[in-house]
Amino acid sequence: MNRHVARVVLLLVLLWGGAVLAAGEGETRFLFVGNSLSYVGNLPAVFDALCRANGHAVHSEMLVEGGATLADRVADSSVRLQLSAARYDYLVLQERGGDLIGGFGEEARLSSLAATTELTEIARRAGVQPLYLGTYQKLEAFSEQLVAAERELSGPLKLRFVPVSSGLVRGLRDYPELAWFARDGQHPGPDLTLLQAVRLYREVYGALPREQTLDVVAPIYGISTTFFPPALASMKALAREPAADRHHYDAATVRAVRILFGRETEETER
């Protein structure tokens, strides 16, 4: 075991006890693995709040690092170690944006394919259901290319796939007033985080969440937040500015995100 892996193991060991105690019996447990696309806006917390508001007992954690790829999580064995140390029902994988369409070069694309395959196998060996949560591109042509690449990857692996980019493109067109992006214009804003949570909810529970207000009481991490080395997000995050401690979604925003799903489904079925 090299020094980097040993450090990750130590961090996870220190956090396992509290995480396991925090999760009650009967809860469905999710482990999110990704990067700043997952933790800016705290997607796991928004997802948990959405599930609980609709009557589902859940507990989510995230194993994240800024700019990380899924290949990084294969290399340091952190996913395998965490799945062997605590009980999870679902593993939610989210890649760095653009890897699958060659945005970081052919080597990165092939590495992403291999890493997704390996993490899927690791999850199944651990008795955990893997889910592939898509990333996004703003321009429609690139978005279509990305979603097609994500579907092509997921199909042979029989990996449940949750597309995001197609919903974002439609949202930018139909509801431009919503907060789709953070202030850098790249990372998820609160409404894109909600879109991801709603899409994931639909995949897990087979129905859209109710149209109602939603209060998320949790750290809402921003673009200045970092998690390094990869560790469960119960570890104190490093940030140049404090995170908000909650976010409120009004019913109109939840309705808009639900409508986007319906419209996109209708177009796909035509």
PDB file of C-alpha atoms in Angstrom:
ATOM      1  CA  MET A   1       0.000   0.000   0.000  1.00  0.00           C
ATOM      2  CA  ASN A   2       1.601   3.299  -1.070  1.00  0.00           C
ATOM      3  CA  ARG A   3       1.599   6.429   1.068  1.00  0.00           C
ATOM      4  CA  HIS A   4      -1.235   8.145  -0.828  1.00  0.00           C
ATOM      5  CA  VAL A   5      -3.566   5.148  -0.526  1.00  0.00           C
ATOM      6  CA  ALA A   6      -2.670   4.765   3.162  1.00  0.00           C
ATOM      7  CA  ARG A   7      -3.626   8.402   3.771  1.00  0.00           C
ATOM      8  CA  VAL A   8      -6.981   7.882   2.064  1.00  0.00           C
ATOM      9  CA  VAL A   9      -7.578   4.740   4.128  1.00  0.00           C
ATOM     10  CA  LEU A  10      -6.846   6.628   7.350  1.00  0.00           C
ATOM     11  CA  LEU A  11      -9.257   9.428   6.457  1.00  0.00           C
ATOM     12  CA  LEU A  12     -11.994   6.991   5.605  1.00  0.00           C
ATOM     13  CA  VAL A  13     -11.474   4.983   8.791  1.00  0.00           C
ATOM     14  CA  LEU A  14     -11.817   8.139  10.867  1.00  0.00           C
ATOM     15  CA  LEU A  15     -15.099   8.975   9.144  1.00  0.00           C
ATOM     16  CA  TRP A  16     -16.755   5.572   8.842  1.00  0.00           C
ATOM     17  CA  GLY A  17     -17.971   5.353  12.423  1.00  0.00           C
ATOM     18  CA  GLY A  18     -19.882   8.628  12.368  1.00  0.00           C
ATOM     19  CA  ALA A  19     -21.297   8.003   8.927  1.00  0.00           C
ATOM     20  CA  VAL A  20     -22.615   4.571   9.829  1.00  0.00           C
ATOM     21  CA  LEU A  21     -24.119   5.776  13.105  1.00  0.00           C
ATOM     22  CA  ALA A  22     -25.817   8.683  11.322  1.00  0.00           C
ATOM     23  CA  ALA A  23     -27.669   6.369   8.963  1.00  0.00           C
ATOM     24  CA  GLY A  24     -30.726   4.738  10.519  1.00  0.00           C
ATOM     25  CA  GLU A  25     -31.958   1.266   9.804  1.00  0.00           C
ATOM     26  CA  GLY A  26     -34.239   1.047   6.805  1.00  0.00           C
ATOM     27  CA  GLU A  27     -32.657   3.972   4.984  1.00  0.00           C
ATOM     28  CA  THR A  28     -31.603   3.624   1.371  1.00  0.00           C
ATOM     29  CA  ARG A  29     -27.944   4.584   1.235  1.00  0.00           C
ATOM     30  CA  PHE A  30     -26.200   6.315  -1.674  1.00  0.00           C
ATOM     31  CA  LEU A  31     -22.510   6.940  -2.281  1.00  0.00           C
ATOM     32  CA  PHE A  32     -21.830   9.704  -4.821  1.00  0.00           C
ATOM     33  CA  VAL A  33     -18.426   9.588  -6.514  1.00  0.00           C
ATOM     34  CA  GLY A  34     -17.294  12.547  -8.582  1.00  0.00           C
ATOM     35  CA  ASN A  35     -15.825  16.015  -8.558  1.00  0.00           C
ATOM     36  CA  SER A  36     -16.948  19.639  -8.318  1.00  0.00           C
ATOM     37  CA  LEU A  37     -19.933  18.919 -10.573  1.00  0.00           C
ATOM     38  CA  SER A  38     -21.215  16.785  -7.701  1.00  0.00           C
ATOM     39  CA  TYR A  39     -20.280  18.917  -4.702  1.00  0.00           C
ATOM     40  CA  VAL A  40     -20.861  22.500  -5.924  1.00  0.00           C
ATOM     41  CA  GLY A  41     -24.430  22.975  -4.755  1.00  0.00           C
ATOM     42  CA  ASN A  42     -24.162  19.752  -2.702  1.00  0.00           C
ATOM     43  CA  LEU A  43     -26.104  17.444  -4.992  1.00  0.00           C
ATOM     44  CA  PRO A  44     -26.298  14.597  -2.432  1.00  0.00           C
ATOM     45  CA  ALA A  45     -27.936  16.917   0.128  1.00  0.00           C
ATOM     46  CA  VAL A  46     -30.446  18.245  -2.426  1.00  0.00           C
ATOM     47  CA  PHE A  47     -31.223  14.689  -3.502  1.00  0.00           C
ATOM     48  CA  ASP A  48     -31.718  13.595   0.118  1.00  0.00           C
ATOM     49  CA  ALA A  49     -34.029  16.534   0.835  1.00  0.00           C
ATOM     50  CA  LEU A  50     -36.057  15.762  -2.298  1.00  0.00           C
ATOM     51  CA  CYS A  51     -36.400  12.104  -1.340  1.00  0.00           C
ATOM     52  CA  ARG A  52     -37.397  12.838   2.240  1.00  0.00           C
ATOM     53  CA  ALA A  53     -39.957  15.430   1.150  1.00  0.00           C
ATOM     54  CA  ASN A  54     -41.543  12.662  -0.915  1.00  0.00           C
ATOM     55  CA  GLY A  55     -41.622  10.096   1.872  1.00  0.00           C
ATOM     56  CA  HIS A  56     -38.391   8.166   1.266  1.00  0.00           C
ATOM     57  CA  ALA A  57     -35.806   7.543   3.997  1.00  0.00           C
ATOM     58  CA  VAL A  58     -32.350   8.034   2.474  1.00  0.00           C
ATOM     59  CA  HIS A  59     -28.812   8.801   3.533  1.00  0.00           C
ATOM     60  CA  SER A  60     -26.201   9.984   1.017  1.00  0.00           C
ATOM     61  CA  GLU A  61     -22.472  10.537   1.233  1.00  0.00           C
ATOM     62  CA  MET A  62     -20.001  11.693  -1.380  1.00  0.00           C
ATOM     63  CA  LEU A  63     -16.430  10.777  -2.204  1.00  0.00           C
ATOM     64  CA  VAL A  64     -15.226  13.800  -4.146  1.00  0.00           C
ATOM     65  CA  GLU A  65     -12.218  15.805  -5.235  1.00  0.00           C
ATOM     66  CA  GLY A  66     -12.022  18.937  -7.380  1.00  0.00           C
ATOM     67  CA  GLY A  67     -11.197  18.155 -11.012  1.00  0.00           C
ATOM     68  CA  ALA A  68     -11.141  14.426 -10.335  1.00  0.00           C
ATOM     69  CA  THR A  69     -11.918  11.720 -12.843  1.00  0.00           C
ATOM     70  CA  LEU A  70     -13.372   8.306 -12.188  1.00  0.00           C
ATOM     71  CA  ALA A  71      -9.974   6.900 -13.128  1.00  0.00           C
ATOM     72  CA  ASP A  72      -8.516   8.715 -10.099  1.00  0.00           C
ATOM     73  CA  ARG A  73     -10.909   6.832  -7.838  1.00  0.00           C
ATOM     74  CA  VAL A  74      -9.862   3.536  -9.397  1.00  0.00           C
ATOM     75  CA  ALA A  75      -6.182   4.390  -8.958  1.00  0.00           C
ATOM     76  CA  ASP A  76      -6.423   5.222  -5.241  1.00  0.00           C
ATOM     77  CA  SER A  77      -8.855   2.352  -4.455  1.00  0.00           C
ATOM     78  CA  SER A  78     -10.993   4.713  -2.367  1.00  0.00           C
ATOM     79  CA  VAL A  79     -14.310   3.521  -3.836  1.00  0.00           C
ATOM     80  CA  ARG A  80     -13.480  -0.125  -3.322  1.00  0.00           C
ATOM     81  CA  LEU A  81     -12.360   0.565   0.245  1.00  0.00           C
ATOM     82  CA  GLN A  82     -15.467   2.563   1.106  1.00  0.00           C
ATOM     83  CA  LEU A  83     -17.868   0.012  -0.348  1.00  0.00           C
ATOM     84  CA  SER A  84     -16.190  -2.704   1.695  1.00  0.00           C
ATOM     85  CA  ALA A  85     -16.380  -0.666   4.907  1.00  0.00           C
ATOM     86  CA  ALA A  86     -19.974   0.565   4.950  1.00  0.00           C
ATOM     87  CA  ARG A  87     -23.345  -0.490   3.581  1.00  0.00           C
ATOM     88  CA  TYR A  88     -24.622   1.237   0.461  1.00  0.00           C
ATOM     89  CA  ASP A  89     -27.501   0.441  -1.854  1.00  0.00           C
ATOM     90  CA  TYR A  90     -26.478   2.663  -4.776  1.00  0.00           C
ATOM     91  CA  LEU A  91     -23.206   3.956  -6.188  1.00  0.00           C
ATOM     92  CA  VAL A  92     -23.727   7.154  -8.213  1.00  0.00           C
ATOM     93  CA  LEU A  93     -20.866   7.774 -10.648  1.00  0.00           C
ATOM     94  CA  GLN A  94     -20.337  11.195 -12.224  1.00  0.00           C
ATOM     95  CA  GLU A  95     -17.424  11.820 -14.574  1.00  0.00           C
ATOM     96  CA  ARG A  96     -15.606  15.044 -15.223  1.00  0.00           C
ATOM     97  CA  GLY A  97     -17.484  17.017 -17.873  1.00  0.00           C
ATOM     98  CA  GLY A  98     -16.348  16.386 -21.443  1.00  0.00           C
ATOM     99  CA  ASP A  99     -14.127  13.334 -20.913  1.00  0.00           C
ATOM    100  CA  LEU A 100     -16.376  11.002 -22.888  1.00  0.00           C
ATOM    101  CA  ILE A 101     -16.416  13.222 -25.977  1.00  0.00           C
ATOM    102  CA  GLY A 102     -12.667  13.780 -26.073  1.00  0.00           C
ATOM    103  CA  GLY A 103     -12.646  17.147 -24.347  1.00  0.00           C
ATOM    104  CA  PHE A 104      -9.436  16.180 -22.564  1.00  0.00           C
ATOM    105  CA  GLY A 105      -7.970  14.041 -25.334  1.00  0.00           C
ATOM    106  CA  GLU A 106      -8.315  10.469 -26.517  1.00  0.00           C
ATOM    107  CA  GLU A 107      -6.294   9.026 -23.647  1.00  0.00           C
ATOM    108  CA  ALA A 108      -8.641  10.600 -21.103  1.00  0.00           C
ATOM    109  CA  ARG A 109     -11.673   9.290 -23.024  1.00  0.00           C
ATOM    110  CA  LEU A 110     -10.367   5.722 -23.021  1.00  0.00           C
ATOM    111  CA  SER A 111      -9.402   6.038 -19.366  1.00  0.00           C
ATOM    112  CA  SER A 112     -12.942   7.137 -18.541  1.00  0.00           C
ATOM    113  CA  LEU A 113     -14.405   4.121 -20.326  1.00  0.00           C
ATOM    114  CA  ALA A 114     -12.105   1.736 -18.488  1.00  0.00           C
ATOM    115  CA  ALA A 115     -12.694   3.370 -15.099  1.00  0.00           C
ATOM    116  CA  THR A 116     -16.468   3.278 -15.443  1.00  0.00           C
ATOM    117  CA  THR A 117     -16.302  -0.392 -16.345  1.00  0.00           C
ATOM    118  CA  GLU A 118     -14.113  -1.200 -13.349  1.00  0.00           C
ATOM    119  CA  LEU A 119     -16.152   0.817 -10.845  1.00  0.00           C
ATOM    120  CA  THR A 120     -19.335  -0.801 -12.138  1.00  0.00           C
ATOM    121  CA  GLU A 121     -17.830  -4.219 -11.535  1.00  0.00           C
ATOM    122  CA  ILE A 122     -16.576  -3.209  -8.075  1.00  0.00           C
ATOM    123  CA  ALA A 123     -20.070  -2.023  -7.120  1.00  0.00           C
ATOM    124  CA  ARG A 124     -21.769  -5.199  -8.322  1.00  0.00           C
ATOM    125  CA  ARG A 125     -19.299  -7.428  -6.519  1.00  0.00           C
ATOM    126  CA  ALA A 126     -20.161  -5.492  -3.359  1.00  0.00           C
ATOM    127  CA  GLY A 127     -23.894  -5.986  -3.932  1.00  0.00           C
ATOM    128  CA  VAL A 128     -24.391  -2.291  -4.747  1.00  0.00           C
ATOM    129  CA  GLN A 129     -26.476  -0.963  -7.656  1.00  0.00           C
ATOM    130  CA  PRO A 130     -24.360   1.349  -9.875  1.00  0.00           C
ATOM    131  CA  LEU A 131     -25.910   4.408 -11.538  1.00  0.00           C
ATOM    132  CA  TYR A 132     -24.238   6.626 -14.120  1.00  0.00           C
ATOM    133  CA  LEU A 133     -25.196  10.277 -13.690  1.00  0.00           C
ATOM    134  CA  GLY A 134     -24.483  12.283 -16.827  1.00  0.00           C
ATOM    135  CA  THR A 135     -22.654  15.584 -17.063  1.00  0.00           C
ATOM    136  CA  TYR A 136     -23.534  18.425 -19.405  1.00  0.00           C
ATOM    137  CA  GLN A 137     -22.613  20.701 -22.277  1.00  0.00           C
ATOM    138  CA  LYS A 138     -24.300  24.058 -22.952  1.00  0.00           C
ATOM    139  CA  LEU A 139     -24.405  23.899 -26.743  1.00  0.00           C
ATOM    140  CA  GLU A 140     -27.026  21.591 -28.206  1.00  0.00           C
ATOM    141  CA  ALA A 141     -24.707  19.884 -30.705  1.00  0.00           C
ATOM    142  CA  PHE A 142     -22.136  19.033 -28.033  1.00  0.00           C
ATOM    143  CA  SER A 143     -24.913  18.072 -25.625  1.00  0.00           C
ATOM    144  CA  GLU A 144     -26.348  15.546 -28.063  1.00  0.00           C
ATOM    145  CA  GLN A 145     -22.866  14.146 -28.658  1.00  0.00           C
ATOM    146  CA  LEU A 146     -22.279  13.811 -24.919  1.00  0.00           C
ATOM    147  CA  VAL A 147     -25.592  12.101 -24.152  1.00  0.00           C
ATOM    148  CA  ALA A 148     -25.051   9.702 -27.057  1.00  0.00           C
ATOM    149  CA  ALA A 149     -21.581   8.826 -25.732  1.00  0.00           C
ATOM    150  CA  GLU A 150     -22.950   8.305 -22.223  1.00  0.00           C
ATOM    151  CA  ARG A 151     -25.677   6.003 -23.548  1.00  0.00           C
ATOM    152  CA  GLU A 152     -23.175   4.096 -25.653  1.00  0.00           C
ATOM    153  CA  LEU A 153     -21.023   3.533 -22.577  1.00  0.00           C
ATOM    154  CA  SER A 154     -23.919   2.538 -20.326  1.00  0.00           C
ATOM    155  CA  GLY A 155     -25.590   0.089 -22.709  1.00  0.00           C
ATOM    156  CA  PRO A 156     -23.040  -2.756 -22.859  1.00  0.00           C
ATOM    157  CA  LEU A 157     -22.479  -2.469 -19.096  1.00  0.00           C
ATOM    158  CA  LYS A 158     -26.243  -2.670 -18.434  1.00  0.00           C
ATOM    159  CA  LEU A 159     -25.601   0.402 -16.337  1.00  0.00           C
ATOM    160  CA  ARG A 160     -28.597   2.527 -15.368  1.00  0.00           C
ATOM    161  CA  PHE A 161     -28.026   5.926 -16.962  1.00  0.00           C
ATOM    162  CA  VAL A 162     -29.399   9.291 -15.837  1.00  0.00           C
ATOM    163  CA  PRO A 163     -29.023  11.919 -18.607  1.00  0.00           C
ATOM    164  CA  VAL A 164     -28.588  15.537 -17.557  1.00  0.00           C
ATOM    165  CA  SER A 165     -27.334  17.535 -20.522  1.00  0.00           C
ATOM    166  CA  SER A 166     -30.455  17.257 -22.681  1.00  0.00           C
ATOM    167  CA  GLY A 167     -32.589  18.590 -19.824  1.00  0.00           C
ATOM    168  CA  LEU A 168     -30.210  21.484 -19.248  1.00  0.00           C
ATOM    169  CA  VAL A 169     -30.255  22.518 -22.915  1.00  0.00           C
ATOM    170  CA  ARG A 170     -34.039  22.562 -22.916  1.00  0.00           C
ATOM    171  CA  GLY A 171     -34.059  24.389 -19.594  1.00  0.00           C
ATOM    172  CA  LEU A 172     -31.771  27.103 -20.922  1.00  0.00           C
ATOM    173  CA  ARG A 173     -34.205  27.586 -23.789  1.00  0.00           C
ATOM    174  CA  ASP A 174     -37.532  27.312 -21.923  1.00  0.00           C
ATOM    175  CA  TYR A 175     -36.618  28.748 -18.525  1.00  0.00           C
ATOM    176  CA  PRO A 176     -33.633  31.083 -19.033  1.00  0.00           C
ATOM    177  CA  GLU A 177     -34.488  32.936 -15.825  1.00  0.00           C
ATOM    178  CA  LEU A 178     -33.589  29.974 -13.617  1.00  0.00           C
ATOM    179  CA  ALA A 179     -30.215  29.758 -11.862  1.00  0.00           C
ATOM    180  CA  TRP A 180     -28.679  27.057 -14.004  1.00  0.00           C
ATOM    181  CA  PHE A 181     -25.063  27.975 -13.321  1.00  0.00           C
ATOM    182  CA  ALA A 182     -22.869  29.215 -10.506  1.00  0.00           C
ATOM    183  CA  ARG A 183     -21.283  32.636 -10.876  1.00  0.00           C
ATOM    184  CA  ASP A 184     -18.427  31.200 -12.960  1.00  0.00           C
ATOM    185  CA  GLY A 185     -20.933  30.184 -15.655  1.00  0.00           C
ATOM    186  CA  GLN A 186     -19.682  26.603 -15.638  1.00  0.00           C
ATOM    187  CA  HIS A 187     -20.435  24.829 -12.376  1.00  0.00           C
ATOM    188  CA  PRO A 188     -23.979  23.885 -11.414  1.00  0.00           C
ATOM    189  CA  GLY A 189     -26.204  26.603 -10.026  1.00  0.00           C
ATOM    190  CA  PRO A 190     -28.932  25.599  -7.575  1.00  0.00           C
ATOM    191  CA  ASP A 191     -31.483  24.859 -10.286  1.00  0.00           C
ATOM    192  CA  LEU A 192     -29.130  22.632 -12.279  1.00  0.00           C
ATOM    193  CA  THR A 193     -28.389  20.773  -9.046  1.00  0.00           C
ATOM    194  CA  LEU A 194     -32.143  20.345  -8.575  1.00  0.00           C
ATOM    195  CA  LEU A 195     -32.468  19.108 -12.166  1.00  0.00           C
ATOM    196  CA  GLN A 196     -29.851  16.443 -11.478  1.00  0.00           C
ATOM    197  CA  ALA A 197     -31.586  15.445  -8.239  1.00  0.00           C
ATOM    198  CA  VAL A 198     -34.991  15.170  -9.929  1.00  0.00           C
ATOM    199  CA  ARG A 199     -33.560  13.074 -12.765  1.00  0.00           C
ATOM    200  CA  LEU A 200     -31.866  10.773 -10.279  1.00  0.00           C
ATOM    201  CA  TYR A 201     -35.037  10.530  -8.172  1.00  0.00           C
ATOM    202  CA  ARG A 202     -37.028   9.529 -11.265  1.00  0.00           C
ATOM    203  CA  GLU A 203     -34.535   6.787 -12.091  1.00  0.00           C
ATOM    204  CA  VAL A 204     -34.498   5.343  -8.568  1.00  0.00           C
ATOM    205  CA  TYR A 205     -38.197   5.595  -7.671  1.00  0.00           C
ATOM    206  CA  GLY A 206     -39.851   5.387 -11.090  1.00  0.00           C
ATOM    207  CA  ALA A 207     -41.892   8.577 -10.710  1.00  0.00           C
ATOM    208  CA  LEU A 208     -41.331  12.307 -10.550  1.00  0.00           C
ATOM    209  CA  PRO A 209     -41.285  13.993  -7.127  1.00  0.00           C
ATOM    210  CA  ARG A 210     -44.307  15.991  -6.019  1.00  0.00           C
ATOM    211  CA  GLU A 211     -44.680  19.605  -7.035  1.00  0.00           C
ATOM    212  CA  GLN A 212     -44.009  21.399  -3.748  1.00  0.00           C
ATOM    213  CA  THR A 213     -41.554  23.703  -2.043  1.00  0.00           C
ATOM    214  CA  LEU A 214     -38.277  22.151  -0.997  1.00  0.00           C
ATOM    215  CA  ASP A 215     -35.927  23.206   1.798  1.00  0.00           C
ATOM    216  CA  VAL A 216     -32.383  21.869   1.826  1.00  0.00           C
ATOM    217  CA  VAL A 217     -30.702  22.319   5.202  1.00  0.00           C
ATOM    218  CA  ALA A 218     -27.064  21.447   4.594  1.00  0.00           C
ATOM    219  CA  PRO A 219     -23.831  23.148   3.515  1.00  0.00           C
ATOM    220  CA  ILE A 220     -24.319  24.496  -0.016  1.00  0.00           C
ATOM    221  CA  TYR A 221     -20.762  24.346  -1.311  1.00  0.00           C
ATOM    222  CA  GLY A 222     -19.586  26.909  -3.841  1.00  0.00           C
ATOM    223  CA  ILE A 223     -16.946  27.050  -6.546  1.00  0.00           C
ATOM    224  CA  SER A 224     -14.228  27.985  -4.049  1.00  0.00           C
ATOM    225  CA  THR A 225     -14.773  24.801  -2.051  1.00  0.00           C
ATOM    226  CA  THR A 226     -12.287  21.953  -2.366  1.00  0.00           C
ATOM    227  CA  PHE A 227     -12.088  18.427  -1.004  1.00  0.00           C
ATOM    228  CA  PHE A 228      -8.573  17.057  -1.022  1.00  0.00           C
ATOM    229  CA  PRO A 229      -7.495  14.320  -0.749  1.00  0.00           C
ATOM    230  CA  PRO A 230     -10.699  12.482  -1.655  1.00  0.00           C
ATOM    231  CA  ALA A 231     -12.688  11.867   1.498  1.00  0.00           C
ATOM    232  CA  LEU A 232     -16.257  11.622   2.572  1.00  0.00           C
ATOM    233  CA  ALA A 233     -17.847  15.054   2.601  1.00  0.00           C
ATOM    234  CA  SER A 234     -18.454  14.823   6.337  1.00  0.00           C
ATOM    235  CA  MET A 235     -14.819  15.901   6.478  1.00  0.00           C
ATOM    236  CA  LYS A 236     -14.489  19.679   6.811  1.00  0.00           C
ATOM    237  CA  ALA A 237     -14.264  21.249   3.369  1.00  0.00           C
ATOM    238  CA  LEU A 238     -11.626  23.809   2.464  1.00  0.00           C
ATOM    239  CA  ALA A 239     -13.106  27.039   1.093  1.00  0.00           C
ATOM    240  CA  ARG A 240     -12.117  30.657   0.537  1.00  0.00           C
ATOM    241  CA  GLU A 241     -15.615  31.729   1.506  1.00  0.00           C
ATOM    242  CA  PRO A 242     -18.196  30.172   3.846  1.00  0.00           C
ATOM    243  CA  ALA A 243     -20.867  27.931   2.357  1.00  0.00           C
ATOM    244  CA  ALA A 244     -24.510  28.823   2.762  1.00  0.00           C
ATOM    245  CA  ASP A 245     -26.190  26.546   5.287  1.00  0.00           C
ATOM    246  CA  ARG A 246     -29.460  26.018   3.364  1.00  0.00           C
ATOM    247  CA  HIS A 247     -31.325  26.594   0.119  1.00  0.00           C
ATOM    248  CA  HIS A 248     -35.038  27.065  -0.520  1.00  0.00           C
ATOM    249  CA  TYR A 249     -36.716  25.985  -3.759  1.00  0.00           C
ATOM    250  CA  ASP A 250     -40.143  27.419  -4.426  1.00  0.00           C
ATOM    251  CA  ALA A 251     -42.885  25.303  -5.960  1.00  0.00           C
ATOM    252  CA  ALA A 252     -42.628  27.101  -9.308  1.00  0.00           C
ATOM    253  CA  THR A 253     -38.991  26.048  -9.721  1.00  0.00           C
ATOM    254  CA  VAL A 254     -39.763  22.445  -8.830  1.00  0.00           C
ATOM    255  CA  ARG A 255     -42.660  22.548 -11.298  1.00  0.00           C
ATOM    256  CA  ALA A 256     -40.446  23.879 -14.077  1.00  0.00           C
ATOM    257  CA  VAL A 257     -37.869  21.137 -13.607  1.00  0.00           C
ATOM    258  CA  ARG A 258     -40.620  18.483 -13.616  1.00  0.00           C
ATOM    259  CA  ILE A 259     -42.110  19.941 -16.807  1.00  0.00           C
ATOM    260  CA  LEU A 260     -38.712  19.767 -18.514  1.00  0.00           C
ATOM    261  CA  PHE A 261     -38.585  16.038 -17.864  1.00  0.00           C
ATOM    262  CA  GLY A 262     -42.031  15.524 -19.377  1.00  0.00           C
ATOM    263  CA  ARG A 263     -41.287  17.553 -22.492  1.00  0.00           C
ATOM    264  CA  GLU A 264     -38.018  15.795 -23.082  1.00  0.00           C
ATOM    265  CA  THR A 265     -39.678  12.398 -22.671  1.00  0.00           C
ATOM    266  CA  GLU A 266     -42.347  13.317 -25.221  1.00  0.00           C
ATOM    267  CA  GLU A 267     -39.696  14.370 -27.759  1.00  0.00           C
ATOM    268  CA  THR A 268     -37.718  11.151 -27.205  1.00  0.00           C
ATOM    269  CA  GLU A 269     -40.800   8.986 -27.773  1.00  0.00           C
ATOM    270  CA  ARG A 270     -41.804  10.664 -31.034  1.00  0.00           C
TER     271      ARG A 270
END
